[in-house]
Each structure stands twice: as structure tokens, then as C-alpha cells.
CSV table of C-alpha atoms in Angstrom, one decimal:
chain,number,residue,atom,x,y,z
A,19,MET,CA,4.7,-5.7,-46.3
A,20,ALA,CA,6.2,-2.2,-44.8
A,21,TYR,CA,4.5,0.2,-42.7
A,22,GLN,CA,2.0,1.8,-43.9
A,23,LEU,CA,3.1,5.0,-41.1
A,24,TYR,CA,4.3,7.2,-43.8
A,25,ARG,CA,1.9,8.0,-45.6
A,26,ASN,CA,1.0,11.1,-43.7
A,27,THR,CA,3.8,13.0,-43.6
A,28,THR,CA,5.0,15.8,-45.9
A,29,LEU,CA,6.1,13.2,-48.4
A,30,GLY,CA,3.7,11.0,-48.3
A,31,ASN,CA,0.8,13.5,-48.7
A,32,SER,CA,1.8,14.8,-51.1
A,33,LEU,CA,2.6,12.1,-53.1
A,34,GLN,CA,-0.9,10.8,-52.4
A,35,GLU,CA,-2.7,14.3,-53.4
A,36,SER,CA,-0.7,14.2,-56.8
A,37,LEU,CA,-1.9,10.5,-57.5
A,38,ASP,CA,-5.3,11.8,-56.6
A,39,GLU,CA,-4.6,14.5,-59.0
A,40,LEU,CA,-3.4,12.1,-61.8
A,41,ILE,CA,-6.4,9.3,-61.1
A,42,GLN,CA,-8.8,12.8,-61.9
A,43,SER,CA,-7.7,13.6,-64.8
A,44,GLN,CA,-7.7,9.5,-66.5
A,45,GLN,CA,-4.0,9.5,-66.7
A,46,ILE,CA,-4.0,6.6,-63.9
A,47,THR,CA,-6.0,3.6,-63.0
A,48,PRO,CA,-6.9,3.6,-58.8
A,49,GLN,CA,-5.3,0.3,-58.9
A,50,LEU,CA,-2.0,2.1,-60.1
A,51,ALA,CA,-2.1,4.6,-57.4
A,52,LEU,CA,-1.9,1.6,-55.3
A,53,GLN,CA,1.4,0.1,-56.4
A,54,VAL,CA,2.7,3.6,-56.4
A,55,LEU,CA,2.0,4.0,-52.3
A,56,LEU,CA,2.5,0.4,-51.5
A,57,GLN,CA,6.5,0.9,-53.7
A,58,PHE,CA,6.7,3.9,-51.9
A,59,ASP,CA,6.2,2.3,-48.0
A,60,LYS,CA,9.2,0.1,-49.1
A,61,ALA,CA,10.9,3.1,-50.4
A,62,ILE,CA,10.9,4.7,-46.9
A,63,ASN,CA,11.3,2.2,-44.8
A,64,SER,CA,14.6,1.4,-46.5
A,65,ALA,CA,16.1,4.7,-47.2
A,66,LEU,CA,15.0,5.7,-43.2
A,67,ALA,CA,16.4,2.6,-42.0
A,68,GLN,CA,20.0,2.8,-44.3
A,69,ARG,CA,20.6,5.6,-45.6
A,70,VAL,CA,19.6,8.2,-42.2
A,71,ARG,CA,22.3,8.4,-39.6
A,72,ASN,CA,22.2,11.4,-38.1
A,73,ARG,CA,20.6,11.3,-33.7
A,74,VAL,CA,18.1,13.7,-32.9
A,75,ASN,CA,17.3,14.2,-28.8
A,76,PHE,CA,14.3,15.8,-27.8
A,77,ARG,CA,12.6,16.4,-24.4
A,78,GLY,CA,8.8,17.4,-23.6
A,79,SER,CA,5.9,16.7,-21.0
A,80,LEU,CA,3.5,13.5,-21.8
A,81,ASN,CA,0.3,14.4,-22.1
A,82,THR,CA,-1.0,11.3,-23.3
A,83,TYR,CA,-0.2,8.1,-24.6
A,84,ARG,CA,-1.9,5.0,-26.2
A,85,PHE,CA,-1.0,1.1,-26.4
A,86,CYS,CA,-2.7,-0.5,-28.8
A,87,ASP,CA,-2.3,-2.7,-31.6
A,88,ASN,CA,1.6,-3.1,-30.8
A,89,VAL,CA,1.5,0.8,-32.0
A,90,TRP,CA,2.5,3.6,-29.5
A,91,THR,CA,0.8,7.2,-30.1
A,92,PHE,CA,2.4,9.7,-27.1
A,93,VAL,CA,1.2,13.5,-27.9
A,94,LEU,CA,3.9,15.3,-25.8
A,95,ASN,CA,4.0,19.4,-25.1
A,96,ASP,CA,6.4,22.1,-24.8
A,97,VAL,CA,9.3,19.8,-26.7
A,98,GLU,CA,13.2,20.8,-27.5
A,99,PHE,CA,14.3,18.8,-30.5
A,100,ARG,CA,17.8,18.8,-29.8
A,101,GLU,CA,20.3,18.2,-32.7
A,102,VAL,CA,24.1,18.5,-32.3
A,103,THR,CA,24.0,21.5,-34.8
A,104,GLU,CA,20.7,23.3,-34.0
A,105,LEU,CA,17.2,23.7,-31.3
A,106,VAL,CA,13.8,23.3,-32.4
A,107,LYS,CA,11.8,23.8,-30.1
A,108,VAL,CA,7.4,23.0,-30.3
A,109,ASP,CA,4.1,23.7,-28.8
A,110,LYS,CA,2.5,20.1,-29.5
A,111,VAL,CA,3.9,16.8,-30.9
A,112,LYS,CA,2.5,13.6,-31.9
A,113,ILE,CA,4.3,10.9,-32.0
A,114,VAL,CA,3.3,7.7,-34.0
A,115,ALA,CA,5.6,4.4,-32.8
A,116,CYS,CA,5.7,1.3,-34.8
A,117,ASP,CA,7.6,-1.8,-33.5
A,118,GLY,CA,11.0,-1.6,-35.4
A,119,LYS,CA,12.0,-4.9,-34.9
A,120,SER,CA,9.0,-6.4,-36.6
A,121,LYS,CA,9.6,-7.9,-40.0
A,122,TYR,CA,5.8,-7.4,-41.1
A,123,GLY,CA,3.6,-4.2,-40.6
A,124,ILE,CA,0.1,-3.4,-40.4
A,125,ARG,CA,-1.7,-0.5,-41.1
A,126,HIS,CA,-2.9,1.9,-38.3
A,127,LYS,CA,-5.7,4.4,-38.5
B,6,PHE,CA,-18.1,-24.2,34.7
B,7,LYS,CA,-19.8,-21.3,35.0
B,8,ASP,CA,-17.2,-20.8,38.5
B,9,ASP,CA,-14.1,-21.1,36.2
B,10,LEU,CA,-15.6,-17.8,34.7
B,11,SER,CA,-16.2,-16.0,37.4
B,12,THR,CA,-13.3,-16.5,39.3
B,13,SER,CA,-10.4,-16.1,36.3
B,14,PRO,CA,-10.2,-11.9,35.7
B,15,GLN,CA,-11.1,-12.3,32.3
B,16,LEU,CA,-11.9,-9.0,29.8
B,17,PHE,CA,-16.0,-9.5,29.8
B,18,THR,CA,-18.7,-10.0,31.8
B,19,PRO,CA,-21.3,-12.2,29.9
B,20,MET,CA,-24.0,-10.8,29.0
B,21,SER,CA,-26.7,-13.4,28.5
B,22,PRO,CA,-26.4,-17.0,28.4
B,23,TYR,CA,-24.9,-17.1,24.6
B,24,ASP,CA,-21.5,-15.4,25.5
B,25,VAL,CA,-20.5,-17.5,27.8
B,26,ASP,CA,-19.7,-19.9,24.9
B,27,LEU,CA,-17.5,-17.7,23.4
B,28,PRO,CA,-13.9,-19.1,23.2
B,29,ILE,CA,-11.9,-16.1,24.7
B,30,GLN,CA,-8.9,-14.8,22.1
B,31,THR,CA,-7.3,-11.5,23.6
B,32,THR,CA,-4.9,-10.3,21.5
B,33,GLU,CA,-3.3,-11.1,24.1
B,34,ASP,CA,-3.8,-14.0,24.6
B,35,VAL,CA,-2.4,-15.2,21.4
B,36,LEU,CA,0.6,-12.6,21.5
B,37,PHE,CA,1.8,-12.5,24.6
B,38,GLY,CA,0.6,-15.3,26.3
B,39,SER,CA,-2.5,-14.2,29.0
B,40,GLN,CA,-0.9,-12.3,31.2
B,41,PHE,CA,-4.2,-13.1,33.6
B,42,ASN,CA,-4.0,-16.5,33.4
B,43,GLN,CA,-1.0,-17.7,34.2
B,44,PRO,CA,0.7,-15.3,37.0
B,45,LYS,CA,3.1,-16.8,36.5
B,46,GLU,CA,4.1,-14.5,33.6
B,47,LEU,CA,4.8,-11.3,36.4
B,48,PRO,CA,8.4,-10.8,37.1
B,49,THR,CA,9.4,-12.3,40.2
B,50,ASP,CA,10.2,-8.9,41.9
B,51,PHE,CA,7.3,-8.4,42.7
B,52,SER,CA,7.7,-10.8,45.2
B,53,SER,CA,10.2,-8.1,47.4
B,54,VAL,CA,7.6,-5.9,47.2
B,55,ASP,CA,5.4,-4.3,50.2
B,56,LEU,CA,2.3,-4.5,49.5
B,57,SER,CA,1.3,-2.7,52.3
B,58,PHE,CA,-0.1,-0.2,50.8
B,59,LEU,CA,-3.2,-3.1,49.9
B,60,PRO,CA,-6.7,-1.7,51.7
B,61,ASP,CA,-5.9,-3.6,55.4
B,62,ILE,CA,-3.5,-1.2,56.9
B,63,THR,CA,-5.2,1.5,59.2
B,64,GLN,CA,-6.4,5.3,58.0
B,65,ASP,CA,-3.4,7.4,59.9
B,66,SER,CA,-0.3,5.3,58.6
B,67,LYS,CA,-2.2,4.4,55.4
B,68,GLU,CA,-0.1,7.6,53.4
B,69,GLU,CA,3.1,7.1,55.3
B,70,ASN,CA,3.0,3.8,54.5
B,71,LEU,CA,1.8,4.5,50.6
B,72,SER,CA,4.9,7.4,49.7
B,73,GLU,CA,7.0,5.0,50.8
B,74,ALA,CA,5.2,2.0,49.3
B,75,GLY,CA,5.2,4.1,46.1
B,76,HIS,CA,8.9,4.2,46.3
B,77,ASP,CA,9.9,1.1,47.3
B,78,MET,CA,8.5,-0.1,43.6
B,79,GLN,CA,8.9,3.0,42.2
B,80,LYS,CA,13.4,1.9,42.9
B,81,GLU,CA,12.3,-1.8,42.0
B,82,PHE,CA,11.1,-0.9,38.8
B,83,ASP,CA,13.9,1.1,37.7
B,84,GLY,CA,15.9,-1.5,38.7
B,85,SER,CA,14.4,-4.4,37.0
B,86,ILE,CA,13.3,-2.7,34.4
B,87,SER,CA,16.5,-2.4,32.0
B,88,SER,CA,16.8,-6.5,32.8
B,89,ARG,CA,13.5,-7.1,31.6
B,90,ASN,CA,13.7,-5.3,28.6
B,91,GLU,CA,14.6,-8.3,26.7
B,92,ASP,CA,11.4,-10.4,27.6
B,93,SER,CA,8.9,-11.0,25.2
B,94,SER,CA,6.7,-9.3,28.3
B,95,ILE,CA,6.8,-6.1,27.0
B,96,PHE,CA,3.3,-4.9,27.5
B,97,VAL,CA,4.6,-5.7,32.1
B,98,ASP,CA,7.2,-3.0,31.4
B,99,GLU,CA,4.3,-0.5,30.1
B,100,SER,CA,2.2,-1.1,33.5
B,101,SER,CA,4.3,-1.8,36.3
B,102,LEU,CA,5.4,1.9,35.1
B,103,SER,CA,2.0,3.1,35.2
B,104,TYR,CA,2.5,2.3,39.2
B,105,PRO,CA,4.6,4.6,40.7
B,106,ASP,CA,2.3,7.3,39.6
B,107,ALA,CA,-1.1,5.4,41.1
B,108,THR,CA,0.2,4.5,43.9
B,109,ARG,CA,2.4,7.4,45.4
B,110,PRO,CA,-0.8,10.1,46.4
B,111,SER,CA,0.4,14.2,47.3
B,112,PRO,CA,0.7,14.4,50.9
B,113,GLU,CA,-2.0,16.8,51.5
B,114,ALA,CA,-4.5,14.3,50.1
B,115,SER,CA,-5.5,13.0,53.8
B,116,GLY,CA,-8.1,10.8,54.7
B,117,VAL,CA,-8.8,10.2,51.2
B,118,CYS,CA,-8.0,6.8,49.5
B,119,PRO,CA,-5.5,6.9,46.5
B,120,PRO,CA,-6.3,5.1,43.3
B,121,LEU,CA,-4.7,1.6,43.7
B,122,THR,CA,-3.9,-0.4,40.7
B,123,PRO,CA,-4.5,-3.9,40.5
B,124,MET,CA,-1.7,-5.9,40.1
B,125,THR,CA,-2.9,-7.8,37.6
B,126,PRO,CA,-5.1,-5.0,35.2
B,127,MET,CA,-8.3,-5.4,34.6
B,128,THR,CA,-8.3,-2.8,32.2
B,129,PRO,CA,-7.9,-3.5,28.3
B,130,VAL,CA,-4.1,-4.2,27.9
B,131,THR,CA,-3.2,-1.5,26.1
B,132,PRO,CA,-1.1,-0.6,28.8
B,133,ALA,CA,-2.4,3.2,30.3
B,134,SER,CA,0.7,5.3,29.4
B,135,GLU,CA,2.2,6.5,26.0
B,136,SER,CA,0.3,5.0,22.6
B,137,SER,CA,3.1,5.0,20.2
B,138,GLY,CA,2.8,8.9,19.2
B,139,ILE,CA,3.5,7.2,15.6
B,140,VAL,CA,0.9,7.5,12.8
B,141,PRO,CA,1.2,4.8,9.6
B,142,GLN,CA,0.4,6.6,6.5
B,143,LEU,CA,-1.3,4.9,3.5
B,144,GLN,CA,0.5,4.5,0.6
B,145,ASN,CA,-1.6,2.2,-1.4
B,146,ILE,CA,-5.1,0.7,-1.2
B,147,VAL,CA,-6.6,-1.7,-4.3
B,148,SER,CA,-9.9,-1.5,-4.9
B,149,THR,CA,-12.2,-3.6,-7.5
B,150,VAL,CA,-15.7,-2.5,-8.9
B,151,ASN,CA,-17.9,-4.1,-11.2
B,152,LEU,CA,-19.4,-1.8,-14.2
B,153,ALA,CA,-21.8,-4.7,-15.0
B,154,CYS,CA,-21.6,-4.4,-18.4
B,155,LYS,CA,-19.5,-6.3,-21.3
B,156,LEU,CA,-16.6,-3.9,-22.6
B,157,ASP,CA,-15.0,-4.3,-25.6
B,158,LEU,CA,-11.2,-3.1,-24.9
B,159,LYS,CA,-10.0,-2.7,-27.9
B,160,ASN,CA,-12.9,-0.2,-28.4
B,161,ILE,CA,-11.5,1.3,-25.3
B,162,ALA,CA,-8.2,1.2,-26.0
B,163,LEU,CA,-8.3,3.4,-29.1
B,164,HIS,CA,-10.9,6.3,-27.7
B,165,ALA,CA,-9.7,7.2,-24.4
B,166,ARG,CA,-6.4,8.7,-23.6
B,167,ASN,CA,-4.0,7.1,-21.4
B,168,ALA,CA,-4.2,3.3,-22.0
B,169,GLU,CA,-2.6,0.5,-22.9
B,170,TYR,CA,-3.7,-3.0,-24.6
B,171,ASN,CA,-1.8,-5.7,-25.3
B,172,PRO,CA,-3.8,-8.8,-25.5
B,173,LYS,CA,-1.0,-11.0,-26.1
B,174,ARG,CA,0.3,-10.0,-23.0
B,175,PHE,CA,-2.6,-9.5,-20.3
B,176,ALA,CA,-6.4,-9.3,-21.2
B,177,ALA,CA,-7.4,-5.6,-20.1
B,178,VAL,CA,-6.6,-2.2,-20.8
B,179,ILE,CA,-4.5,-0.6,-18.4
B,180,MET,CA,-5.7,3.2,-17.8
B,181,ARG,CA,-4.2,5.9,-15.5
B,182,ILE,CA,-4.9,9.1,-14.2
B,183,ARG,CA,-3.7,12.1,-13.4
B,184,GLU,CA,-5.8,12.8,-10.5
B,185,PRO,CA,-6.0,10.8,-7.8
B,186,ARG,CA,-2.6,9.5,-9.3
B,187,THR,CA,-4.1,5.8,-10.0
B,188,THR,CA,-3.9,2.8,-12.4
B,189,ALA,CA,-6.7,0.7,-13.4
B,190,LEU,CA,-7.1,-2.8,-15.0
B,191,ILE,CA,-9.7,-2.8,-16.4
B,192,PHE,CA,-11.5,-6.5,-18.1
B,193,SER,CA,-13.8,-7.1,-20.4
B,194,SER,CA,-16.3,-8.3,-18.7
B,195,GLY,CA,-17.1,-5.0,-16.9
B,196,LYS,CA,-15.2,-5.7,-13.7
B,197,MET,CA,-11.6,-3.1,-12.9
B,198,VAL,CA,-9.5,-3.1,-10.5
B,199,CYS,CA,-8.0,0.5,-8.7
B,200,THR,CA,-4.5,1.0,-7.4
B,201,GLY,CA,-2.0,3.4,-6.5
B,202,ALA,CA,-4.4,5.8,-4.0
B,203,LYS,CA,-3.6,6.8,-1.2
B,204,SER,CA,-6.8,7.3,1.0
B,205,GLU,CA,-10.5,5.2,0.7
B,206,GLU,CA,-12.3,8.1,-0.8
B,207,GLN,CA,-9.4,8.7,-3.2
B,208,SER,CA,-9.5,5.6,-4.6
B,209,ARG,CA,-13.2,5.2,-4.6
B,210,LEU,CA,-14.0,8.9,-6.6
B,211,ALA,CA,-10.8,7.6,-8.7
B,212,ALA,CA,-12.9,4.3,-9.5
B,213,ARG,CA,-15.9,6.6,-10.2
B,214,LYS,CA,-13.9,8.5,-12.8
B,215,TYR,CA,-12.5,5.6,-14.6
B,216,ALA,CA,-16.6,3.8,-14.7
B,217,ARG,CA,-17.0,7.8,-16.3
B,218,VAL,CA,-14.7,7.6,-18.6
B,219,VAL,CA,-15.6,3.9,-19.8
B,220,GLN,CA,-19.4,5.5,-19.9
B,221,LYS,CA,-18.5,8.5,-22.0
B,222,LEU,CA,-17.3,5.6,-24.2
B,223,GLY,CA,-20.8,4.9,-24.7
B,224,PHE,CA,-21.0,1.6,-22.6
B,225,PRO,CA,-24.0,1.2,-20.2
B,226,ALA,CA,-21.6,1.5,-16.8
B,227,LYS,CA,-23.0,1.1,-13.4
B,228,PHE,CA,-20.9,0.9,-10.4
B,229,LEU,CA,-21.3,-1.8,-8.1
B,230,ASP,CA,-20.0,-3.9,-5.0
B,231,PHE,CA,-16.7,-1.3,-4.7
B,232,LYS,CA,-14.5,-3.2,-2.5
B,233,ILE,CA,-11.3,-1.9,-1.1
B,234,GLN,CA,-9.4,-5.6,-1.0
B,235,ASN,CA,-5.9,-4.8,0.9
B,236,MET,CA,-4.5,-1.2,1.8
B,237,VAL,CA,-1.2,-1.2,2.3
B,238,GLY,CA,0.4,1.5,5.0
B,239,SER,CA,3.6,2.4,6.2
B,240,CYS,CA,6.0,4.1,9.3
B,241,ASP,CA,9.3,4.7,11.0
B,242,VAL,CA,9.7,3.8,14.9
B,243,ARG,CA,12.6,5.7,14.4
B,244,PHE,CA,15.0,3.5,16.1
B,245,PRO,CA,17.2,0.8,14.8
B,246,ILE,CA,16.1,-2.8,15.7
B,247,ARG,CA,17.2,-6.1,16.3
B,248,LEU,CA,15.1,-8.7,13.9
B,249,GLU,CA,17.4,-11.6,15.2
B,250,GLY,CA,16.1,-11.1,18.5
B,251,LEU,CA,12.5,-11.1,17.5
B,252,VAL,CA,12.7,-13.9,15.2
B,253,LEU,CA,13.7,-16.0,17.7
B,254,THR,CA,11.1,-14.9,19.9
B,255,HIS,CA,8.0,-14.6,18.0
B,256,GLN,CA,9.3,-17.3,15.6
B,257,GLN,CA,5.5,-18.0,15.5
B,258,PHE,CA,4.4,-15.7,14.1
B,259,SER,CA,7.9,-14.3,12.2
B,260,SER,CA,9.9,-15.0,9.0
B,261,TYR,CA,13.5,-14.1,8.9
B,262,GLU,CA,15.8,-14.8,6.1
B,263,PRO,CA,18.0,-12.1,6.0
B,264,GLU,CA,19.8,-13.9,2.6
B,265,LEU,CA,16.3,-13.9,0.9
B,266,PHE,CA,15.0,-10.4,1.7
B,267,PRO,CA,16.6,-8.2,4.4
B,268,GLY,CA,13.2,-7.7,6.3
B,269,LEU,CA,11.4,-9.7,9.1
B,270,ILE,CA,7.9,-10.5,7.6
B,271,TYR,CA,5.8,-11.0,10.5
B,272,ARG,CA,2.3,-12.6,10.8
B,273,MET,CA,0.4,-10.9,13.4
B,274,VAL,CA,-2.7,-13.2,14.0
B,275,LYS,CA,-5.2,-10.2,15.6
B,276,PRO,CA,-5.2,-8.2,13.2
B,277,ARG,CA,-4.9,-10.0,10.7
B,278,ILE,CA,-1.8,-8.0,9.0
B,279,VAL,CA,1.1,-8.6,7.7
B,280,LEU,CA,4.0,-6.7,9.1
B,281,LEU,CA,7.8,-6.0,6.8
B,282,ILE,CA,10.3,-4.9,9.6
B,283,PHE,CA,12.8,-3.2,8.7
B,284,VAL,CA,16.4,-3.3,10.3
B,285,SER,CA,16.4,0.3,9.9
B,286,GLY,CA,13.1,0.8,12.2
B,287,LYS,CA,10.8,0.9,9.4
B,288,VAL,CA,7.7,-1.0,9.1
B,289,VAL,CA,5.7,-1.7,6.5
B,290,LEU,CA,1.8,-3.1,6.7
B,291,THR,CA,-0.4,-5.0,4.5
B,292,GLY,CA,-3.2,-6.9,3.6
B,293,ALA,CA,-5.6,-4.5,5.8
B,294,LYS,CA,-9.2,-4.3,4.4
B,295,GLU,CA,-10.0,-1.1,7.0
B,296,ARG,CA,-8.0,1.4,8.2
B,297,SER,CA,-8.4,0.8,12.0
B,298,GLU,CA,-6.5,-2.6,10.8
B,299,ILE,CA,-2.8,-1.0,10.2
B,300,TYR,CA,-3.7,1.0,13.5
B,301,GLU,CA,-4.3,-1.7,15.4
B,302,ALA,CA,-1.4,-3.5,13.7
B,303,PHE,CA,1.3,-1.1,14.7
B,304,GLU,CA,-0.4,-0.5,18.4
B,305,ASN,CA,0.2,-3.9,19.2
B,306,ILE,CA,3.4,-4.1,17.4
B,307,TYR,CA,5.3,-0.9,18.6
B,308,PRO,CA,5.7,-2.1,22.1
B,309,ILE,CA,7.4,-5.4,21.2
B,310,LEU,CA,9.5,-3.4,18.7
B,311,LYS,CA,10.7,-1.4,21.6
B,312,GLY,CA,11.6,-4.3,23.8
B,313,PHE,CA,14.2,-4.9,21.1
B,314,LYS,CA,15.4,-1.9,20.4
B,315,LYS,CA,19.5,-2.2,18.8
B,316,ALA,CA,21.6,-0.9,22.4
B,317,SER,CA,24.1,2.3,21.0
């Protein structure tokens, strides 16, 4: 069971909205939608682990932190994301981080 | 029994029959060996000192003799001080330094009996001359308080800011606040430990802030039995110290294993404080329940450390 961490991302949310529309129009069952999301979890975890090679550095000031159920949640302010090619500045960023080494994930709400 | 007490120069006068039974344990008794009960401890140099300033002499010759005596004593003390620096009874150094001042009156003061200091001071042992002039700074205060209600730690960890909860590793929520900069350990029993504050008031204020956080999360938190459990202070005597010498003369209080830890661990009996003394002259004091214990311990150790200053 892969982390369901990525469902609340632009990609994951778009998928969930689309699936909801299909359910509404009775084109698929809710059970099928659930299976699609589970497959999405596997696919996105695998893709990020295997197909992403680039490195990004970021630096900012820590506003808050939390560690519960083995999940870290940070809120940073005035953050600079730095890649070799470019620089992105943001006022606020929320980071939710799950343990990379653990084989099984738990759904974090 | 009663005679023994009245003749020996003790530091107290019995106010009631009960006081007589109290054992007198002054710091000096424990640390330096009692100066008062064993006059042998005094430096032998006094045997050659002119004692004519004592009240037996006539009025006319008094001032003359006194100034002479003052000079004599001055010379004796100047000569003997450097040699006696190595002694553990450094306290005597301090009191002896005060003698020249006390026994040399101004020539103008005719017919006035100058302030005479007895050879064995009856006053409290802290020398009439300087205190160290250094005040240890408090670095850390650990306190505990009882919030008096069972707490759901997972709930607290999920809703409070700046909290960590890893029950597999430690059965408490670790929470931090920025002002006063402190860390709290909050247990499911409702008990809490607050660390990191630099003063007693700050520790109490921080503990109250944590209690308020818990209260705002919906728990009926109270603030019972706030108690400071430990205080840590540090300071710098500003001269290097011969730890090897100190451990030799104060072995019943010291433990020094440079291969294990570079500091000498001095366990003072009164007050019950542990001091970490380093070659650099930096001193860490810990184990206090009150600020005064830190100050008292430092004032006790300072003259001892001065006696082990590294000659450079």
C-alpha cells in the first residue's frame, strides 16, 4: 500500500475531480474510482522514486513544525527554491513529508 | 558540656536549651577544617609577629607600637602570603590581608582605641575583604508542574503547533515555544516538564503558556505544584586553574579524570551543588533548587580556585 500522500496535489486533485464527475454521470462506480486512486498512488510513488533525477535546494524560515504518526509537517516562510537553472520565491510553503525508507504507507489526513 | 561550648569560639550563641544540642556544621568546618577549633591550622609565621598592639600596653606608647606592629605584620604577611598560596587554607590569606588595615591607625587619632581584629576572627568566615565580584549567570532552569487532568497526546500533537510525538520512541509530546525560548515534555498523566528558561520567572511563565495551549485544545488544565527542580549557572574566574593540584588537596570532594572528561567535578557539600571546573577558568554550577545556592557555591569555591591559579 503506497502513500496516499500525493492525492492532494494538482495532479491528484484533478484526477479526483474527474472521477467524481464520472461517478455523478453514472459512468463508473465509486468502487472503480477507488481502484483508480489506489493505482494512481502506486504510479506516482514509483515515478517519483525512479524517474526523477534533478535536485532542488530550498531555504526559508521555519514558522511551525509537527511530527505525528511518523509524518512531518512544516510551514516555512519567505522560501527560495533554487535549482541550477532558476530561482523561485514564495511567502509561504507547507511541506508534508512521509518516511522514505518505510515500505508501507499510512493514509495521513 | 556546657563549658566546652562557651569557651570555644563558635559561630552562634545558644538562644534556648534546644540550640545547645544542634551540631554546628559550618561550611568552613567541612571544607577547610575548622579554623576555630584547631588553632594549629593557622600559619606558624604568627609566632614572630609583634603582638604588643594588644590592649595591655599604655595609652602613650600604644599608637607608636601600633604603627610599628602594623608595619611588622605587613612585612610578615607580604612575605608569607606567596608561600602560603599553595595551602588549602586559603581563607586565612584573605583574613590576614585585612590585618594591616585594621591595626594601623592614623597618627592623628590620639587616645582612640583603633579597631582591633582578633587573630581568630569571630565573624562569619566570608573574608571582610573582596567578594569575587563575579556573578554566575543562570543558563538553564528545569521545572515541573501538574496540569491535573489526563491528556490525549495524539490529539495535542495533531492540533498544537511546534509539537513532536513519537510514542514508539518516547511517551510524551515535545512542544516548544519561542518566548521564553523553552521546551516542554507533556505526558498523558497531565504532568509536564519545562526546560531551557534562563530565570525562575521565565520558567514559570513558559510553563503557564504551555498549560494555556493545552487548555485551549479543550482539556481542563490546571497549574498545580509548580516546582523548580534544577538550576544551572556558569561563570568565568578569568585565570587558568591547576586542576591537578585541586584534586590532590580536595580529593574527598573532587573527581578529575582528564582522559574521561576535561573538567574537574567538584561535589560541594554545603550547599549541595556540583561544579564543573575547567583549566580555562570557566566554571559550571548545577544541582541548585534556588538561585542563592548557585551564588553561595561560587563564593565558596572562588577563594579555593584563586589558590590554584596557574603561575604564568
